PDB file of C-alpha atoms in Angstrom:
ATOM      1  CA  UNK A   1       2.053  10.834   0.553  1.00 97.00           C
ATOM      2  CA  UNK A   2       4.776  11.078  -2.049  1.00 98.00           C
ATOM      3  CA  UNK A   3       7.629   8.578  -2.077  1.00 98.00           C
ATOM      4  CA  UNK A   4      10.608   9.413  -4.281  1.00 97.00           C
ATOM      5  CA  UNK A   5      14.017   7.952  -4.877  1.00 97.00           C
ATOM      6  CA  UNK A   6      16.761  10.192  -3.583  1.00 96.00           C
ATOM      7  CA  UNK A   7      18.158  12.425  -6.336  1.00 94.00           C
ATOM      8  CA  UNK A   8      21.461  10.545  -6.544  1.00 95.00           C
ATOM      9  CA  UNK A   9      19.791   7.157  -6.966  1.00 96.00           C
ATOM     10  CA  UNK A  10      19.200   6.049 -10.559  1.00 96.00           C
ATOM     11  CA  UNK A  11      15.594   5.559 -11.647  1.00 96.00           C
ATOM     12  CA  UNK A  12      15.544   2.821 -14.306  1.00 96.00           C
ATOM     13  CA  UNK A  13      11.755   2.986 -14.681  1.00 96.00           C
ATOM     14  CA  UNK A  14      11.875   6.671 -15.497  1.00 96.00           C
ATOM     15  CA  UNK A  15      14.730   6.092 -17.918  1.00 96.00           C
ATOM     16  CA  UNK A  16      12.812   3.325 -19.677  1.00 96.00           C
ATOM     17  CA  UNK A  17       9.674   5.415 -20.073  1.00 96.00           C
ATOM     18  CA  UNK A  18      11.740   8.272 -21.397  1.00 95.00           C
ATOM     19  CA  UNK A  19      13.332   6.058 -24.023  1.00 95.00           C
ATOM     20  CA  UNK A  20       9.814   5.211 -25.163  1.00 94.00           C
ATOM     21  CA  UNK A  21       9.128   8.927 -25.307  1.00 94.00           C
ATOM     22  CA  UNK A  22      12.097   9.508 -27.591  1.00 94.00           C
ATOM     23  CA  UNK A  23      10.878   6.757 -29.908  1.00 94.00           C
ATOM     24  CA  UNK A  24       7.492   8.467 -30.086  1.00 93.00           C
ATOM     25  CA  UNK A  25       9.128  11.759 -30.938  1.00 91.00           C
ATOM     26  CA  UNK A  26       8.984  13.623 -27.622  1.00 92.00           C
ATOM     27  CA  UNK A  27      12.334  15.297 -27.941  1.00 90.00           C
ATOM     28  CA  UNK A  28      11.775  18.010 -25.333  1.00 94.00           C
ATOM     29  CA  UNK A  29      11.212  15.686 -22.392  1.00 95.00           C
ATOM     30  CA  UNK A  30      14.078  14.871 -20.026  1.00 95.00           C
ATOM     31  CA  UNK A  31      14.871  13.845 -16.480  1.00 95.00           C
ATOM     32  CA  UNK A  32      11.807  11.661 -16.001  1.00 97.00           C
ATOM     33  CA  UNK A  33      11.646  10.187 -12.513  1.00 97.00           C
ATOM     34  CA  UNK A  34       8.807   8.002 -11.307  1.00 97.00           C
ATOM     35  CA  UNK A  35       7.841   7.787  -7.664  1.00 97.00           C
ATOM     36  CA  UNK A  36       4.718   6.795  -5.788  1.00 98.00           C
ATOM     37  CA  UNK A  37       1.684   8.799  -4.802  1.00 98.00           C
ATOM     38  CA  UNK A  38      -0.163   7.076  -1.971  1.00 98.00           C
ATOM     39  CA  UNK A  39      -3.485   7.890  -0.344  1.00 97.00           C
ATOM     40  CA  UNK A  40      -5.000   6.303   2.742  1.00 97.00           C
ATOM     41  CA  UNK A  41      -7.135   6.991   5.789  1.00 96.00           C
ATOM     42  CA  UNK A  42      -5.983   6.869   9.392  1.00 96.00           C
ATOM     43  CA  UNK A  43      -8.826   6.332  11.818  1.00 94.00           C
ATOM     44  CA  UNK A  44      -7.903   8.464  14.817  1.00 93.00           C
ATOM     45  CA  UNK A  45      -8.693  11.863  16.267  1.00 92.00           C
ATOM     46  CA  UNK A  46      -5.348  12.267  17.962  1.00 94.00           C
ATOM     47  CA  UNK A  47      -2.830  14.187  15.865  1.00 94.00           C
ATOM     48  CA  UNK A  48       0.168  12.496  17.499  1.00 95.00           C
ATOM     49  CA  UNK A  49      -1.262   9.038  16.842  1.00 94.00           C
ATOM     50  CA  UNK A  50      -2.054   9.967  13.252  1.00 95.00           C
ATOM     51  CA  UNK A  51       1.425  11.283  12.508  1.00 96.00           C
ATOM     52  CA  UNK A  52       3.141   8.390  14.243  1.00 95.00           C
ATOM     53  CA  UNK A  53       1.065   5.881  12.305  1.00 95.00           C
ATOM     54  CA  UNK A  54       1.650   7.635   8.955  1.00 96.00           C
ATOM     55  CA  UNK A  55       5.401   7.715   9.519  1.00 96.00           C
ATOM     56  CA  UNK A  56       5.631   4.111  10.657  1.00 95.00           C
ATOM     57  CA  UNK A  57       3.506   3.016   7.715  1.00 96.00           C
ATOM     58  CA  UNK A  58       5.825   4.958   5.382  1.00 97.00           C
ATOM     59  CA  UNK A  59       9.025   3.620   6.909  1.00 96.00           C
ATOM     60  CA  UNK A  60       7.979   0.002   7.200  1.00 95.00           C
ATOM     61  CA  UNK A  61       5.825  -0.561   4.132  1.00 95.00           C
ATOM     62  CA  UNK A  62       5.433   2.314   1.720  1.00 96.00           C
ATOM     63  CA  UNK A  63       9.029   3.348   1.183  1.00 96.00           C
ATOM     64  CA  UNK A  64      12.469   1.826   1.100  1.00 96.00           C
ATOM     65  CA  UNK A  65      14.427   3.896   3.641  1.00 94.00           C
ATOM     66  CA  UNK A  66      17.724   2.922   2.007  1.00 95.00           C
ATOM     67  CA  UNK A  67      17.021   4.827  -1.187  1.00 96.00           C
ATOM     68  CA  UNK A  68      13.726   6.657  -0.947  1.00 97.00           C
ATOM     69  CA  UNK A  69      12.430   9.714   0.853  1.00 97.00           C
ATOM     70  CA  UNK A  70       8.813  10.390   1.663  1.00 97.00           C
ATOM     71  CA  UNK A  71       6.754  13.479   2.359  1.00 97.00           C
ATOM     72  CA  UNK A  72       3.120  13.732   3.331  1.00 97.00           C
ATOM     73  CA  UNK A  73       0.263  15.971   4.263  1.00 97.00           C
ATOM     74  CA  UNK A  74      -3.074  15.098   5.797  1.00 96.00           C
ATOM     75  CA  UNK A  75      -6.428  16.641   6.494  1.00 95.00           C
ATOM     76  CA  UNK A  76      -9.264  15.828   8.811  1.00 93.00           C
ATOM     77  CA  UNK A  77     -12.312  14.180   7.279  1.00 92.00           C
ATOM     78  CA  UNK A  78     -15.667  13.524   8.912  1.00 83.00           C
ATOM     79  CA  UNK A  79     -16.412  10.025  10.060  1.00 73.00           C
ATOM     80  CA  UNK A  80     -18.770   8.219   7.740  1.00 61.00           C
TER      81      UNK A  80
ATOM     82  CA  UNK B   1       2.300  14.774 -12.357  1.00 97.00           C
ATOM     83  CA  UNK B   2       0.071  12.456 -10.370  1.00 98.00           C
ATOM     84  CA  UNK B   3      -1.427   9.383 -12.020  1.00 98.00           C
ATOM     85  CA  UNK B   4      -4.165   7.580 -10.083  1.00 97.00           C
ATOM     86  CA  UNK B   5      -6.532   4.742 -10.809  1.00 97.00           C
ATOM     87  CA  UNK B   6     -10.096   5.920 -11.067  1.00 96.00           C
ATOM     88  CA  UNK B   7     -11.941   5.563  -7.746  1.00 94.00           C
ATOM     89  CA  UNK B   8     -14.101   2.655  -8.966  1.00 95.00           C
ATOM     90  CA  UNK B   9     -11.117   0.643 -10.184  1.00 96.00           C
ATOM     91  CA  UNK B  10      -9.670  -1.827  -7.680  1.00 96.00           C
ATOM     92  CA  UNK B  11      -6.084  -1.239  -6.567  1.00 96.00           C
ATOM     93  CA  UNK B  12      -4.543  -4.641  -5.741  1.00 96.00           C
ATOM     94  CA  UNK B  13      -1.151  -3.128  -4.870  1.00 96.00           C
ATOM     95  CA  UNK B  14      -2.724  -0.867  -2.272  1.00 96.00           C
ATOM     96  CA  UNK B  15      -4.733  -3.780  -0.885  1.00 96.00           C
ATOM     97  CA  UNK B  16      -1.623  -5.933  -0.621  1.00 96.00           C
ATOM     98  CA  UNK B  17       0.367  -3.281   1.204  1.00 96.00           C
ATOM     99  CA  UNK B  18      -2.525  -2.715   3.550  1.00 95.00           C
ATOM    100  CA  UNK B  19      -2.696  -6.418   4.403  1.00 95.00           C
ATOM    101  CA  UNK B  20       0.960  -6.136   5.352  1.00 94.00           C
ATOM    102  CA  UNK B  21       0.035  -3.164   7.514  1.00 94.00           C
ATOM    103  CA  UNK B  22      -2.597  -5.199   9.379  1.00 94.00           C
ATOM    104  CA  UNK B  23      -0.058  -7.940  10.048  1.00 94.00           C
ATOM    105  CA  UNK B  24       2.307  -5.348  11.522  1.00 93.00           C
ATOM    106  CA  UNK B  25      -0.462  -4.040  13.758  1.00 91.00           C
ATOM    107  CA  UNK B  26      -1.517  -0.875  11.936  1.00 92.00           C
ATOM    108  CA  UNK B  27      -5.203  -1.205  12.664  1.00 90.00           C
ATOM    109  CA  UNK B  28      -6.176   2.401  11.972  1.00 94.00           C
ATOM    110  CA  UNK B  29      -5.073   2.459   8.333  1.00 95.00           C
ATOM    111  CA  UNK B  30      -7.591   1.891   5.547  1.00 95.00           C
ATOM    112  CA  UNK B  31      -8.333   2.667   1.933  1.00 95.00           C
ATOM    113  CA  UNK B  32      -4.700   2.594   0.770  1.00 97.00           C
ATOM    114  CA  UNK B  33      -4.383   3.396  -2.928  1.00 97.00           C
ATOM    115  CA  UNK B  34      -1.067   3.624  -4.707  1.00 97.00           C
ATOM    116  CA  UNK B  35      -0.570   5.782  -7.761  1.00 97.00           C
ATOM    117  CA  UNK B  36       2.409   7.341  -9.463  1.00 98.00           C
ATOM    118  CA  UNK B  37       4.172  10.625  -8.862  1.00 98.00           C
ATOM    119  CA  UNK B  38       6.189  11.621 -11.905  1.00 98.00           C
ATOM    120  CA  UNK B  39       8.625  14.488 -12.429  1.00 97.00           C
ATOM    121  CA  UNK B  40      10.266  15.567 -15.673  1.00 97.00           C
ATOM    122  CA  UNK B  41      11.495  18.571 -17.611  1.00 96.00           C
ATOM    123  CA  UNK B  42      10.053  19.895 -20.860  1.00 96.00           C
ATOM    124  CA  UNK B  43      12.525  21.965 -22.801  1.00 94.00           C
ATOM    125  CA  UNK B  44      10.409  24.727 -24.347  1.00 93.00           C
ATOM    126  CA  UNK B  45       9.507  28.326 -23.675  1.00 92.00           C
ATOM    127  CA  UNK B  46       6.109  28.087 -25.325  1.00 94.00           C
ATOM    128  CA  UNK B  47       3.310  27.344 -22.875  1.00 94.00           C
ATOM    129  CA  UNK B  48       1.134  25.681 -25.506  1.00 96.00           C
ATOM    130  CA  UNK B  49       3.937  23.394 -26.592  1.00 94.00           C
ATOM    131  CA  UNK B  50       4.725  22.525 -22.985  1.00 95.00           C
ATOM    132  CA  UNK B  51       1.131  21.650 -22.107  1.00 96.00           C
ATOM    133  CA  UNK B  52       0.581  19.682 -25.291  1.00 95.00           C
ATOM    134  CA  UNK B  53       3.766  17.700 -24.717  1.00 95.00           C
ATOM    135  CA  UNK B  54       2.931  17.002 -21.057  1.00 96.00           C
ATOM    136  CA  UNK B  55      -0.543  15.771 -21.966  1.00 96.00           C
ATOM    137  CA  UNK B  56       0.617  13.592 -24.832  1.00 95.00           C
ATOM    138  CA  UNK B  57       3.365  12.134 -22.665  1.00 96.00           C
ATOM    139  CA  UNK B  58       0.767  11.381 -19.976  1.00 97.00           C
ATOM    140  CA  UNK B  59      -1.734   9.837 -22.363  1.00 96.00           C
ATOM    141  CA  UNK B  60       0.696   7.760 -24.366  1.00 95.00           C
ATOM    142  CA  UNK B  61       3.263   6.643 -21.820  1.00 95.00           C
ATOM    143  CA  UNK B  62       2.709   7.677 -18.233  1.00 96.00           C
ATOM    144  CA  UNK B  63      -0.896   6.636 -17.683  1.00 96.00           C
ATOM    145  CA  UNK B  64      -3.327   4.008 -18.856  1.00 96.00           C
ATOM    146  CA  UNK B  65      -6.272   6.039 -20.150  1.00 94.00           C
ATOM    147  CA  UNK B  66      -8.631   3.078 -19.686  1.00 95.00           C
ATOM    148  CA  UNK B  67      -8.395   3.090 -15.929  1.00 96.00           C
ATOM    149  CA  UNK B  68      -6.237   5.976 -14.748  1.00 97.00           C
ATOM    150  CA  UNK B  69      -6.586   9.728 -14.506  1.00 97.00           C
ATOM    151  CA  UNK B  70      -3.731  12.186 -14.383  1.00 97.00           C
ATOM    152  CA  UNK B  71      -3.273  15.703 -13.084  1.00 97.00           C
ATOM    153  CA  UNK B  72      -0.232  17.930 -13.315  1.00 97.00           C
ATOM    154  CA  UNK B  73       1.243  21.278 -12.569  1.00 97.00           C
ATOM    155  CA  UNK B  74       4.430  22.859 -13.883  1.00 96.00           C
ATOM    156  CA  UNK B  75       6.683  25.761 -13.224  1.00 95.00           C
ATOM    157  CA  UNK B  76       9.264  27.563 -15.237  1.00 93.00           C
ATOM    158  CA  UNK B  77      12.907  26.857 -14.433  1.00 92.00           C
ATOM    159  CA  UNK B  78      15.972  28.638 -15.738  1.00 83.00           C
ATOM    160  CA  UNK B  79      17.999  26.986 -18.428  1.00 73.00           C
ATOM    161  CA  UNK B  80      21.185  25.463 -17.103  1.00 61.00           C
TER     162      UNK B  80
END
């Protein structure tokens, strides 16, 4: 899952890293924005349950719905 | 670009979020790991320059080479 700030919302972390980049001489880099990349397992065989759980997890814990959007994909893995 | 902790390295942030998930009743979720998803522009038409700059930016500022790996892709965009 990817969680990103909405385009209109400032990203101070990205700005800060980019200032460091300028100090190190990276003059071609711009528009740095830092979001989250999150991986996890959902233990269920039912697609509806899986999607519901992913979305609730995203809305309640992984993202801030006020200023972030999330997108996700998933694939089936064998039980271990 | 995606920056992730190596699989053997503990991810306390992911663990913490997952404990929150258990408290909220998400019992099917496990193995949460939180990395970074980073977007930026590189202002150059030369593929070698672009790749070198992306990799240096990743190694020096965006990732911690001791415990994180990074992967990236890029596409050409028109100048604006």
